[in-house]
Every structure is written in C-alpha cells, then in structure tokens.
C-alpha cells in the first residue's frame, strides 16, 4: 500500500512538471514567433529576435513570456535587451541554445550554450537569469560559466529526470561515440557527466563544422534520436540513430542505426512517442535535381528491422528549398522550419503512420515574418492542450464531427443536433471570409474545396452573433 502511494505521488509530481506551460511562447527566425496560450497558435509579430538557427524562449507556468535568446543576446518580455544579457556563445548552430528552469525554483532559469574556443572546439556553458530582478523583467546575474571543457558537438537537449523535478542535460563529445548526460538539480548543474559510449563516433570531414547535428528526446524521456550532418560527401559525417534512455541513471543504450540521407538536420518524435520524424537540408550542395526530404519512421513495433524498413517520405522539396528544425507544439502538432519562408510546415496528426500524418507545407503563416533554420529548443512536452486541430465554443468534440480533416476535396461537418437557423463562415488564415452559408437547417454540412488553395482555414458556426463553435480545418493537396 505504501509503495502504491509513493508511486502515485511520484506520478503526480511528474505530471505537474510536464504540464507547465514553459514552452507556450516561441521566438525564432527573423522576428518571428508563435503564441500558444489558449491552445490556438497565433503569430507573434513583435519579436526582436534575429537568429540563423539556435533559439530558445521560456514562459511562466501560465504560459506568459519571460524571455528569449538567440544564444548571443537575451530579450525580456517587452522585447528589450535584458540587463547584462549580452552572451558570448557560438553563432550559427542548430540547437546549441537551450533554456531550462532550475529545479525547485520559480524564478531562476539556466541558458545553456556552446562556445567556440580558439582551437575551434566547442565547450558548454551556462548563464543564470533571475526573474525577481528589474520588476519582473529579469537580469542575467551570472554568465559564461563553464559546465565542461570537453570538445562537444553543438547538440543540446534536455528531459525530465524520473523524479519529475530534476533534469537531464544531454550533449555528445565530438570525434567519439560518447554521450554526456549532466544532472541538473536544486543544487545546480553537475560538471561531472554520466558517460555512455554507444553508437557511431561523431566525425567530420572539415574541422568542427561537422559537429553539426541534433539530439532529441521523446516526450516520455525513454528514447533519444541522434543525427549528424556533414557539408561534403564524406558519409562519416552523416549519422542517424535511435537509442533507449534511462531517465533514472542517465544512461544511453541499445542503438538502432537508421538509414540516413546527406545533410540530416531536424528531428522530432510524435507526441505519443510512436513515430520519429526527420528532415534534410543539404541537397543544394549537390546540384540541381537533388531533393530535401521530410520523413517518418514508425517505432510502434519495437522491432529494429521493422523500424528500419518503415521509413516513409512524407514530403520532398527541390534543392532551393530547405527544411530546418522540427518541434512539437503545445497543441500536439509538429512544426517544421523552412528556411527563408513566411510559413512553417505543420504535421497536423503526427501520431498517424505515413502520409496520413497530414503534413501541410504552408501550414502556419508567420504574419509577415520569416523562418530561418531553428525553432524553440526546450524540454519536449508530455501533455498537450489539444490533440487535434482544436475546438472551442458551446459544442464539444463528441457533439460535432469533422471528417476528413485535413481534406483535399470536401469536408463533412456532422452533429447529432441540427444547426437550426445558424450560419457557417469559413475564414482564411489572414481573416478573409471565403465561404458563408446562412440559415442552416440540417445536422450535416458539406464544404467543397472548389477554388480554395491548400492551407489553414477557420470554421465558425454563429447564431445571433454568438459563436457556437470554432475550429481549424486544413486543406491538403
């Protein structure tokens, strides 16, 4: 009985840690961002960030912005440079900046960065932000503190310890097969890593530029995906592997070597941990006629051979278009950075196998701002405010059915109760009305695509100026 109570308490603590809204504000690219507060993604157009790749933002437990960084500068919630917020770090890396809360504190946060040394090696540093200072705008009170002088790759990721309070900070040594896991507790960041020598060595063909790559934890912390990408044809610099992770001990084990492409870049697990997605970006280096890919592996079988053979190409683009980082949003979708684009790609149903995952290349409009290569780097989510495209209003998910969504030809909206006397309005992503049907009288509505282009739309059912239901729909080619 006592054991059951303890386990229940630990589970409850873990849920508290996972359910915090630290990642509800994203700032990335060229002054781009997303606000997920309220569980409906809205473009942020007031960000001061200008970042090539590495970027991170942190919110409080209510989802309100605290601060963000591109690894060189820290900005507060007013989009103004934070006091003492000029950092010394390594510019131009995929995920080399990361923000995590200090365990057992509600006001102290760590910014983790990698720094280029004179020898062209990378080391890991941390910077401390105290949000009690400057009337809640925060201040960097300590910076450029060395965690390790090991020659590391740019890969930085974090996940919760099994106790639900502490954190594991993960990186990889350059030139070896050593994973380095650093414990983060209420006492601070340990400088002595748990070392796991497993998988391929992270090698390169031209100096430390091939320390590029990404580490990504599954939302439940049980798996790690790891890639490395090179700038040449030397396959030693291209890596793609899947591992088990023990979030009690910090040990990485049981590699499954996955088939890779030239220029591996972004990684993300699905919210239910059953799929692994990846992207590539180096086709432009190999000339016209070469494609970049967005792909999926199905991990649900647990069998290495089956996983390896499950690779499915979700989307491909010509060499002049480049996929960047992938990140799960609080809404349960996976967002895909597309370099120099005014849109993010969106995987709307990432738990589903193959092309049924519902990828839309222009899935999220950035409000006139531009994506580069990176997206917000923070601990992956374990709980989400929504697992579908989101419903709000007086009806609930059980009362109204939308199918299929995404759709390519027509969408059926069905309710057990008639939409008597109500109006249906469809808006595009910039708020322009594109379809309107007045005086509804049945319990089934059919929306035909007609001349509508692929992308996101919003459906509202309105009665006497009262919104009965609002939902996002997606048209896919």
Coordinates of C-alpha atoms in Angstrom, one line a residue:
X1 CA 0.0 0.0 0.0
X2 CA 2.8 2.4 0.9
X3 CA 4.6 1.6 -2.3
X4 CA 1.4 2.4 -4.3
X5 CA 1.0 5.7 -2.6
X6 CA 4.6 6.7 -3.2
X7 CA 4.3 5.7 -6.9
X8 CA 1.1 7.7 -7.2
X9 CA 2.8 10.7 -5.6
X10 CA 5.8 10.5 -8.0
X11 CA 3.4 10.2 -10.9
X12 CA 1.5 13.3 -9.7
X13 CA 4.8 15.3 -9.4
X14 CA 5.8 14.2 -12.9
X15 CA 2.5 15.4 -14.3
X16 CA 3.0 18.7 -12.6
X17 CA 6.4 19.1 -14.2
X18 CA 5.2 18.0 -17.6
X19 CA 2.1 20.2 -17.6
X20 CA 3.8 23.5 -17.0
X21 CA 3.4 25.9 -19.9
X22 CA 7.1 26.9 -20.2
X23 CA 7.1 26.4 -24.0
X24 CA 3.9 28.3 -24.9
X25 CA 5.8 31.2 -26.4
X26 CA 8.2 30.7 -29.3
X27 CA 10.6 33.2 -30.8
X28 CA 12.8 32.3 -33.8
X29 CA 14.0 33.2 -37.2
X30 CA 13.8 36.9 -38.3
X31 CA 11.5 38.5 -35.7
X32 CA 9.1 35.5 -36.0
X33 CA 7.2 33.8 -33.2
X34 CA 4.2 31.8 -32.1
X35 CA 1.9 32.3 -29.1
X36 CA 0.2 29.0 -28.0
X37 CA -1.6 30.5 -25.0
X38 CA -5.2 29.4 -25.1
X39 CA -4.1 26.4 -27.2
X40 CA -4.6 28.2 -30.5
X41 CA -1.4 29.1 -32.3
X42 CA -1.2 32.8 -33.1
X43 CA 1.7 34.5 -35.0
X44 CA 3.9 36.9 -32.9
X45 CA 5.0 39.9 -35.0
X46 CA 6.7 42.0 -32.3
X47 CA 9.7 39.8 -31.5
X48 CA 13.2 41.3 -31.6
X49 CA 15.0 38.1 -32.3
X50 CA 17.2 37.6 -35.3
X51 CA 18.6 34.1 -35.3
X52 CA 20.1 31.9 -38.0
X53 CA 19.5 28.6 -36.2
X54 CA 19.8 28.4 -32.4
X55 CA 16.9 30.0 -30.5
X56 CA 15.0 29.4 -27.2
X57 CA 12.2 31.1 -25.3
X58 CA 10.7 30.4 -21.9
X59 CA 7.3 31.2 -20.4
X60 CA 6.0 31.1 -16.8
X61 CA 3.6 28.4 -15.6
X62 CA 0.6 30.3 -17.0
X63 CA 2.2 30.5 -20.5
X64 CA 3.2 34.2 -20.4
X65 CA 6.5 35.1 -21.9
X66 CA 9.5 35.6 -19.6
X67 CA 12.4 36.0 -22.0
X68 CA 14.1 34.6 -25.2
X69 CA 17.5 34.3 -26.8
X70 CA 19.4 33.6 -30.0
X71 CA 22.4 32.5 -27.9
X72 CA 24.1 35.9 -28.3
X73 CA 21.6 38.2 -26.8
X74 CA 18.7 37.8 -24.3
X75 CA 15.5 39.8 -24.6
X76 CA 12.9 40.3 -21.9
X77 CA 9.1 40.0 -22.3
X78 CA 9.0 43.6 -23.5
X79 CA 11.2 42.7 -26.5
X80 CA 14.0 44.8 -25.0
X81 CA 17.6 43.6 -24.3
X82 CA 17.7 42.1 -20.8
X83 CA 20.1 43.6 -18.3
X84 CA 23.5 42.0 -18.7
X85 CA 22.0 39.9 -21.5
X86 CA 24.9 40.1 -24.0
X87 CA 26.2 36.5 -24.1
X88 CA 29.4 35.0 -25.6
X89 CA 28.5 31.9 -27.5
X90 CA 28.6 30.1 -30.8
X91 CA 26.6 31.6 -33.5
X92 CA 25.1 29.5 -36.3
X93 CA 24.2 26.2 -34.8
X94 CA 21.0 24.1 -34.9
X95 CA 20.1 23.6 -31.2
X96 CA 23.1 25.0 -29.3
X97 CA 21.0 27.2 -27.0
X98 CA 18.5 25.8 -24.5
X99 CA 16.6 27.3 -21.6
X100 CA 15.6 25.2 -18.6
X101 CA 14.2 26.1 -15.2
X102 CA 16.3 25.5 -12.1
X103 CA 14.7 22.6 -10.2
X104 CA 12.7 23.7 -7.1
X105 CA 12.9 27.4 -8.1
X106 CA 10.2 29.5 -9.7
X107 CA 12.5 32.5 -10.5
X108 CA 15.9 31.1 -11.6
X109 CA 16.5 29.8 -15.1
X110 CA 19.6 28.5 -16.9
X111 CA 20.5 29.4 -20.5
X112 CA 22.8 26.6 -21.9
X113 CA 25.0 27.5 -24.8
X114 CA 28.0 26.0 -26.7
X115 CA 31.0 28.2 -27.2
X116 CA 33.7 28.1 -29.9
X117 CA 37.2 28.1 -28.4
X118 CA 40.4 29.4 -30.1
X119 CA 41.1 25.8 -31.1
X120 CA 37.8 25.7 -33.0
X121 CA 36.5 23.2 -30.4
X122 CA 33.1 23.6 -28.7
X123 CA 32.6 23.7 -24.9
X124 CA 29.3 24.0 -23.0
X125 CA 28.5 27.0 -20.7
X126 CA 25.5 28.2 -18.7
X127 CA 24.2 31.6 -17.8
X128 CA 21.8 32.3 -14.9
X129 CA 18.7 34.5 -15.2
X130 CA 16.9 35.8 -12.1
X131 CA 13.4 36.8 -12.8
X132 CA 12.9 38.5 -9.5
X133 CA 15.0 41.5 -10.6
X134 CA 14.1 44.6 -12.5
X135 CA 10.4 44.5 -11.5
X136 CA 10.0 41.1 -13.1
X137 CA 11.8 41.8 -16.3
X138 CA 14.8 39.7 -15.2
X139 CA 18.5 40.0 -15.3
X140 CA 21.4 37.8 -16.3
X141 CA 23.2 37.6 -12.9
X142 CA 25.9 35.2 -13.9
X143 CA 27.2 34.2 -17.3
X144 CA 29.8 32.2 -19.3
X145 CA 30.1 29.6 -16.5
X146 CA 31.8 26.5 -17.9
X147 CA 30.0 23.2 -17.5
X148 CA 32.6 21.2 -19.4
X149 CA 35.7 21.8 -21.4
X150 CA 35.2 18.5 -23.3
X151 CA 35.2 19.1 -27.0
X152 CA 31.5 18.7 -27.7
X153 CA 29.2 18.8 -30.7
X154 CA 26.5 21.5 -30.9
X155 CA 23.8 19.1 -29.9
X156 CA 22.0 20.1 -26.7
X157 CA 18.8 18.6 -25.4
X158 CA 17.1 18.1 -22.0
X159 CA 14.4 15.9 -20.5
X160 CA 12.9 15.4 -17.0
X161 CA 14.5 13.0 -14.6
X162 CA 12.3 10.1 -13.5
X163 CA 11.5 12.0 -10.2
X164 CA 9.7 14.7 -12.2
X165 CA 11.7 17.5 -10.7
X166 CA 15.3 17.2 -11.7
X167 CA 16.5 17.4 -15.3
X168 CA 19.0 15.6 -17.6
X169 CA 21.0 17.8 -19.9
X170 CA 22.5 15.9 -22.8
X171 CA 25.2 16.6 -25.3
X172 CA 27.8 14.5 -27.3
X173 CA 31.6 14.5 -27.5
X174 CA 33.0 15.4 -30.9
X175 CA 35.2 12.7 -32.5
X176 CA 34.0 9.9 -30.2
X177 CA 30.8 7.9 -29.5
X178 CA 30.4 9.4 -26.0
X179 CA 27.0 10.8 -24.9
X180 CA 27.4 13.1 -21.9
X181 CA 24.5 13.5 -19.5
X182 CA 24.7 16.2 -16.9
X183 CA 22.3 16.1 -13.9
X184 CA 20.5 19.4 -13.1
X185 CA 19.1 19.5 -9.6
X186 CA 18.2 22.1 -7.0
X187 CA 21.9 22.2 -6.1
X188 CA 22.8 23.4 -9.7
X189 CA 24.3 21.8 -12.8
X190 CA 26.7 18.9 -12.2
X191 CA 30.0 19.3 -14.1
X192 CA 30.7 15.5 -14.0
X193 CA 28.7 13.8 -16.7
X194 CA 27.3 10.3 -16.9
X195 CA 29.2 8.9 -20.0
X196 CA 27.6 6.4 -22.4
X197 CA 29.9 5.1 -25.1
X198 CA 27.4 3.8 -27.6
X199 CA 26.6 4.2 -31.3
X200 CA 28.9 5.8 -34.0
X201 CA 31.6 8.3 -33.4
X202 CA 30.6 11.9 -34.4
X203 CA 33.2 12.6 -37.0
X204 CA 33.6 15.2 -39.7
X205 CA 35.4 16.0 -42.9
X206 CA 36.3 19.6 -42.5
X207 CA 37.2 20.7 -38.9
X208 CA 34.5 21.3 -36.3
X209 CA 31.9 22.5 -38.8
X210 CA 30.8 18.9 -38.9
X211 CA 29.9 19.0 -35.2
X212 CA 26.5 19.9 -36.5
X213 CA 23.6 17.8 -35.6
X214 CA 20.7 17.4 -33.3
X215 CA 19.7 15.3 -30.2
X216 CA 16.0 14.9 -29.5
X217 CA 14.3 13.2 -26.6
X218 CA 11.0 11.5 -26.9
X219 CA 8.3 13.3 -24.9
X220 CA 8.2 10.5 -22.3
X221 CA 12.0 10.6 -22.0
X222 CA 12.5 6.9 -22.9
X223 CA 14.2 7.4 -26.3
X224 CA 16.9 9.6 -27.9
X225 CA 17.2 10.3 -31.6
X226 CA 20.6 11.5 -32.7
X227 CA 21.9 12.8 -36.0
X228 CA 25.0 14.4 -37.5
X229 CA 25.1 16.2 -40.8
X230 CA 28.1 17.0 -43.0
X231 CA 28.9 19.6 -45.6
X232 CA 30.5 17.2 -48.0
X233 CA 30.2 13.7 -49.5
X234 CA 32.1 12.1 -46.6
X235 CA 29.5 9.7 -45.2
X236 CA 31.3 9.6 -41.8
X237 CA 29.7 12.9 -41.1
X238 CA 26.2 11.7 -41.7
X239 CA 24.6 9.9 -38.7
X240 CA 21.1 8.8 -37.8
X241 CA 20.4 6.6 -34.8
X242 CA 17.8 5.7 -32.2
X243 CA 18.6 4.8 -28.6
X244 CA 17.0 3.9 -25.3
X245 CA 17.4 6.4 -22.5
X246 CA 17.2 5.6 -18.8
X247 CA 16.0 8.8 -17.1
X248 CA 16.9 7.4 -13.7
X249 CA 20.6 6.8 -14.4
X250 CA 21.2 9.0 -17.4
X251 CA 22.5 6.0 -19.4
X252 CA 22.1 5.8 -23.2
X253 CA 21.9 2.3 -24.7
X254 CA 20.6 -0.1 -27.4
X255 CA 21.4 1.7 -30.7
X256 CA 19.3 1.2 -33.8
X257 CA 21.2 2.6 -36.8
X258 CA 18.7 4.1 -39.2
X259 CA 19.2 4.7 -42.9
X260 CA 20.3 8.3 -43.4
X261 CA 20.4 10.9 -46.2
X262 CA 23.0 13.5 -47.0
X263 CA 22.5 16.5 -44.7
X264 CA 20.4 15.2 -41.8
X265 CA 19.0 18.2 -39.9
X266 CA 15.9 18.3 -37.7
X267 CA 14.4 15.6 -35.5
X268 CA 11.1 15.1 -33.6
X269 CA 9.2 12.3 -32.0
X270 CA 5.4 12.2 -32.2
X271 CA 3.5 13.2 -29.1
X272 CA 2.7 9.6 -28.3
X273 CA 6.3 8.5 -28.8
X274 CA 5.4 6.1 -31.6
X275 CA 6.9 7.9 -34.6
X276 CA 10.2 9.6 -35.4
X277 CA 10.4 12.4 -37.9
X278 CA 13.4 13.9 -39.6
X279 CA 14.4 16.4 -42.2
X280 CA 17.4 17.0 -44.5
X281 CA 18.8 20.3 -45.8
X282 CA 22.0 19.8 -47.9
X283 CA 20.6 19.0 -51.3
X284 CA 21.6 22.4 -52.6
X285 CA 25.3 21.4 -52.1
X286 CA 24.9 18.6 -54.6
X287 CA 23.3 20.5 -57.5
X288 CA 20.0 20.7 -59.4
X289 CA 17.7 17.6 -59.4
X290 CA 18.5 16.7 -55.8
X291 CA 15.7 16.9 -53.2
X292 CA 15.5 17.6 -49.5
X293 CA 13.2 15.2 -47.5
X294 CA 10.8 15.1 -44.6
X295 CA 10.5 11.5 -43.4
X296 CA 9.0 9.3 -40.8
X297 CA 9.9 6.1 -39.0
X298 CA 7.2 4.0 -37.3
X299 CA 8.6 2.9 -33.9
X300 CA 5.5 1.2 -32.6
X301 CA 6.6 -2.4 -33.4
X302 CA 9.7 -2.1 -31.2
X303 CA 11.5 -4.4 -33.7
X304 CA 14.7 -2.9 -35.1
X305 CA 14.3 -4.4 -38.6
X306 CA 10.7 -3.3 -38.8
X307 CA 11.6 0.2 -37.7
X308 CA 14.4 0.5 -40.2
X309 CA 12.1 -0.7 -43.0
X310 CA 9.3 1.6 -42.0
X311 CA 10.9 4.8 -43.4
X312 CA 8.4 6.8 -45.3
X313 CA 9.0 10.0 -47.2
X314 CA 6.3 12.5 -46.1
X315 CA 7.3 15.4 -48.3
X316 CA 10.2 16.4 -50.6
X317 CA 11.3 19.7 -52.0
X318 CA 13.8 20.8 -54.6
X319 CA 17.3 21.8 -53.7
X320 CA 16.4 25.5 -53.5
X321 CA 14.1 24.9 -50.5
X322 CA 15.5 23.8 -47.2
X323 CA 13.8 22.1 -44.2
X324 CA 15.1 23.1 -40.8
X325 CA 14.3 22.1 -37.2
X326 CA 11.2 20.2 -36.1
X327 CA 9.4 20.8 -32.8
X328 CA 6.3 19.6 -31.1
X329 CA 4.0 22.4 -30.1
X330 CA 1.8 22.6 -27.0
X331 CA -1.1 21.9 -29.4
X332 CA 0.3 18.4 -30.2
X333 CA 1.3 19.3 -33.8
X334 CA 4.8 19.2 -35.2
X335 CA 6.1 22.5 -36.7
X336 CA 8.7 22.4 -39.4
X337 CA 11.1 25.3 -40.0
X338 CA 11.5 26.2 -43.7
X339 CA 14.5 28.5 -44.4
X340 CA 13.6 32.0 -45.7
X341 CA 9.9 31.2 -45.8
X342 CA 7.0 33.2 -44.5
X343 CA 5.4 29.9 -43.3
X344 CA 6.1 27.0 -41.2
X345 CA 5.3 23.5 -42.3
X346 CA 2.9 21.7 -40.0
X347 CA 2.3 18.0 -39.3
X348 CA -1.3 18.0 -38.1
X349 CA -1.7 14.4 -37.0
X350 CA 1.9 13.3 -36.1
X351 CA 0.8 10.1 -34.2
X352 CA -0.6 8.6 -37.5
X353 CA 1.6 6.5 -39.8
X354 CA 2.8 7.6 -43.2
X355 CA 1.3 10.4 -45.2
X356 CA -1.8 10.1 -43.1
X357 CA 0.1 12.4 -40.6
X358 CA -1.3 15.3 -42.6
X359 CA 1.7 17.4 -43.5
X360 CA 1.0 20.9 -45.0
X361 CA 4.0 22.9 -46.2
X362 CA 2.3 26.3 -45.7
X363 CA 0.6 25.2 -42.6
X364 CA 1.2 28.2 -40.4
X365 CA 1.5 31.8 -41.6
X366 CA 4.1 33.9 -39.7
X367 CA 2.3 37.2 -40.1
X368 CA 4.8 38.7 -42.5
X369 CA 7.9 37.5 -40.6
X370 CA 10.4 34.9 -41.8
X371 CA 11.5 31.5 -40.7
X372 CA 15.2 30.5 -40.8
X373 CA 16.5 27.1 -39.6
X374 CA 15.7 26.9 -35.9
X375 CA 12.7 26.5 -33.7
X376 CA 12.3 27.0 -29.9
X377 CA 14.5 24.5 -28.0
X378 CA 13.0 23.3 -24.8
X379 CA 12.1 20.1 -23.0
X380 CA 9.6 18.1 -25.1
X381 CA 6.0 18.0 -24.0
X382 CA 4.4 15.1 -22.2
X383 CA 0.9 16.6 -22.1
X384 CA -0.9 18.8 -24.6
X385 CA -3.7 21.3 -24.5
X386 CA -5.2 19.6 -27.6
X387 CA -4.5 16.5 -29.6
X388 CA -6.3 17.6 -32.8
X389 CA -6.9 20.8 -34.7
X390 CA -8.8 22.3 -31.8
X391 CA -12.4 23.0 -31.0
X392 CA -13.9 25.8 -28.9
X393 CA -17.3 27.1 -28.2
X394 CA -20.6 25.7 -26.9
X395 CA -20.2 22.3 -28.6
X396 CA -17.6 19.7 -27.6
X397 CA -15.6 17.1 -29.5
X398 CA -18.3 14.5 -29.1
X399 CA -21.1 16.6 -30.4
X400 CA -19.6 17.7 -33.7
X401 CA -17.5 15.6 -36.1
X402 CA -15.2 16.9 -38.8
X403 CA -14.1 14.4 -41.4
X404 CA -11.7 14.0 -43.0
X405 CA -9.5 16.8 -41.6
X406 CA -7.1 17.5 -43.3
X407 CA -9.1 17.1 -46.6
X408 CA -8.4 17.5 -50.3
X409 CA -11.9 17.6 -51.9
X410 CA -14.7 18.0 -49.4
X411 CA -15.2 18.2 -45.6
X412 CA -18.3 16.9 -43.8
X413 CA -19.4 18.5 -40.6
X414 CA -21.9 16.4 -38.7
X415 CA -23.8 17.0 -35.4
X416 CA -26.4 14.8 -33.7
X417 CA -28.4 18.1 -33.3
X418 CA -29.4 20.3 -36.2
X419 CA -27.7 23.6 -36.8
X420 CA -31.1 25.2 -37.0
X421 CA -31.0 28.8 -38.1
X422 CA -27.3 29.2 -37.6
X423 CA -24.7 30.5 -40.2
X424 CA -21.4 28.8 -41.2
X425 CA -18.5 31.1 -42.0
X426 CA -15.0 30.0 -43.3
X427 CA -12.1 32.4 -43.0
X428 CA -8.6 32.1 -44.4
X429 CA -5.5 32.5 -42.2
X430 CA -5.4 36.3 -42.5
X431 CA -9.1 36.6 -41.6
X432 CA -10.7 37.0 -45.0
X433 CA -14.1 35.4 -45.4
X434 CA -14.0 32.8 -48.2
X435 CA -17.3 30.8 -47.6
X436 CA -20.5 31.7 -45.9
X437 CA -23.7 29.7 -45.7
X438 CA -26.8 31.2 -43.9
X439 CA -29.9 29.6 -42.4
X440 CA -28.5 26.2 -41.8
X441 CA -31.3 23.6 -41.3
X442 CA -29.8 20.1 -41.2
X443 CA -27.3 18.3 -39.0
X444 CA -24.8 17.8 -41.8
X445 CA -22.8 20.4 -43.6
X446 CA -20.6 19.7 -46.7
X447 CA -17.8 22.1 -47.5
X448 CA -16.4 21.6 -51.0
X449 CA -12.9 22.8 -51.7
X450 CA -13.7 24.4 -55.0
X451 CA -11.1 27.1 -55.8
X452 CA -9.7 27.2 -52.3
X453 CA -5.9 26.7 -52.1
X454 CA -4.2 24.3 -49.7
X455 CA -3.6 25.7 -46.2
X456 CA -5.3 26.5 -42.9
X457 CA -8.8 27.8 -42.6
X458 CA -11.1 28.6 -39.7
X459 CA -14.7 27.5 -39.5
X460 CA -17.2 29.3 -37.3
X461 CA -20.8 28.4 -36.7
X462 CA -22.6 31.5 -35.5
X463 CA -26.1 32.1 -34.2
X464 CA -27.4 35.7 -33.4
X465 CA -23.8 36.9 -33.1
X466 CA -22.9 34.2 -30.7
X467 CA -20.1 31.8 -31.7
X468 CA -21.4 28.2 -31.1
X469 CA -18.3 26.5 -32.5
X470 CA -14.9 27.4 -33.9
X471 CA -12.4 25.0 -35.4
X472 CA -9.3 24.9 -37.6
X473 CA -9.5 22.9 -40.8
X474 CA -6.8 22.0 -43.2
X475 CA -6.9 21.7 -47.0
X476 CA -4.1 19.5 -48.3
X477 CA -3.1 18.7 -51.9

